[in-house]
Coordinates of C-alpha atoms in Angstrom, one line a residue:
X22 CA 21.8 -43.0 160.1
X23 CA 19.8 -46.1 161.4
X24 CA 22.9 -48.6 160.4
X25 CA 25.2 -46.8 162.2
X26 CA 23.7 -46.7 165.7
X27 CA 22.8 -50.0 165.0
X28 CA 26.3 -50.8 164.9
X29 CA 27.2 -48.5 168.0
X30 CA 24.9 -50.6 169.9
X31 CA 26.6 -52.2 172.9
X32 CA 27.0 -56.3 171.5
X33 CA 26.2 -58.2 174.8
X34 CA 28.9 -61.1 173.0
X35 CA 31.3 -58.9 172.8
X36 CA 32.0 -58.6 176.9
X37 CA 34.7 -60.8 178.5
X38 CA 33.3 -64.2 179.9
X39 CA 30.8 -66.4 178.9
X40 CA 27.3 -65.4 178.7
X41 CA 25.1 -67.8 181.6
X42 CA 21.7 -67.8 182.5
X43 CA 22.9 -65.8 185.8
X44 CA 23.8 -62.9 183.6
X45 CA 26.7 -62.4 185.5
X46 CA 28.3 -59.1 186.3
X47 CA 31.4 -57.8 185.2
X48 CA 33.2 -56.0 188.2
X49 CA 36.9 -56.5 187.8
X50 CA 37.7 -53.4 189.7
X51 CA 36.4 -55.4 192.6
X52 CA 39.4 -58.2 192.7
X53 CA 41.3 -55.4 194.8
X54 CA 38.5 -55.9 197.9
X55 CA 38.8 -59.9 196.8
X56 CA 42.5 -59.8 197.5
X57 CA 42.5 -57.5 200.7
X58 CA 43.6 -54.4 199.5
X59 CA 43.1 -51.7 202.4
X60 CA 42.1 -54.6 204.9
X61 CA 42.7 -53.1 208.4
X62 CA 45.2 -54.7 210.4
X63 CA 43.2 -56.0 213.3
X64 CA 39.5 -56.7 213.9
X65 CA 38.5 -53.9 216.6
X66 CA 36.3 -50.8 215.8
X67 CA 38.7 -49.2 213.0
X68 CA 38.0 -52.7 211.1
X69 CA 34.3 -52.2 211.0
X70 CA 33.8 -49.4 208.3
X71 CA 30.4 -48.8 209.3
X72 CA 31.7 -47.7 212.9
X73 CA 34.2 -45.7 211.8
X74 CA 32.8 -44.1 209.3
X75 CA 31.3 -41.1 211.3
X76 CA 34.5 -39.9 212.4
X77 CA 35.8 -39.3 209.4
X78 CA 34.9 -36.7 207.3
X79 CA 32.2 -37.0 204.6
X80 CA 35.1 -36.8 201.7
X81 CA 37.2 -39.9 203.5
X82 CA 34.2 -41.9 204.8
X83 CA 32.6 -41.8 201.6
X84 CA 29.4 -40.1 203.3
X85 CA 26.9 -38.6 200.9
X86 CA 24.3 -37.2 203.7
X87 CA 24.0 -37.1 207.1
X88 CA 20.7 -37.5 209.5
X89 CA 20.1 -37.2 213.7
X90 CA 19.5 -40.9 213.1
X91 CA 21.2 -42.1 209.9
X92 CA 23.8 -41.8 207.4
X93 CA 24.0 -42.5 203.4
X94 CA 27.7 -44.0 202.5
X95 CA 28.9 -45.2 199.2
X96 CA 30.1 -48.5 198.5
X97 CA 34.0 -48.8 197.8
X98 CA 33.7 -51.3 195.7
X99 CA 30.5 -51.2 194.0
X100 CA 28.5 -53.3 191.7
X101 CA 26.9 -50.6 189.7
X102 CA 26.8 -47.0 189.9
X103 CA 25.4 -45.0 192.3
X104 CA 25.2 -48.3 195.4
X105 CA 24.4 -47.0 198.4
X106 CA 23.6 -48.2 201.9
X107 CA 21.8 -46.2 204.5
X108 CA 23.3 -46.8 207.6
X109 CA 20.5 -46.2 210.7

């Protein structure tokens, strides 16, 4: 029926916050990165994700594929779904 997916329609008003011309993301899963959670204790080698990364396995470092001269991780805290970075 036309009026009801008209109704199950996502309402862009009915999202927390108030709508702004910066059209704003909603990400409240990321206030655990915001507040430090999993912050590595010191600021050598282990603290850079990107660095350690490699040595981990692809489960743990979060790696979706692996090159001779690159590697594709996902983003821990991501904005949408499916944020990648392509590390060379």
């Amino acid at each position: 029926m036309p009026d009801d997916d008209a109704r199950l329609a996502e309402d862009p008003g009915r999202h927390p916050g108030v709508p702004d011309a910066f059209q704003r993301l909603w990400t409240p899963h990321r206030m655990a990165y915001v507040g430090g959670e999993n912050k590595p204790a010191d600021e050598g080698s282990a603290a850079c994700p990107f660095c350690s990364a490699p040595g981990r396995s692809d489960e743990d470092g979060l790696i979706v594929h692996r090159g001779v001269t690159a590697y594709v991780v996902l983003n821990l805290y991501p904005y949408n779904p499916g944020h990648l970075l392509v590390c060379p």
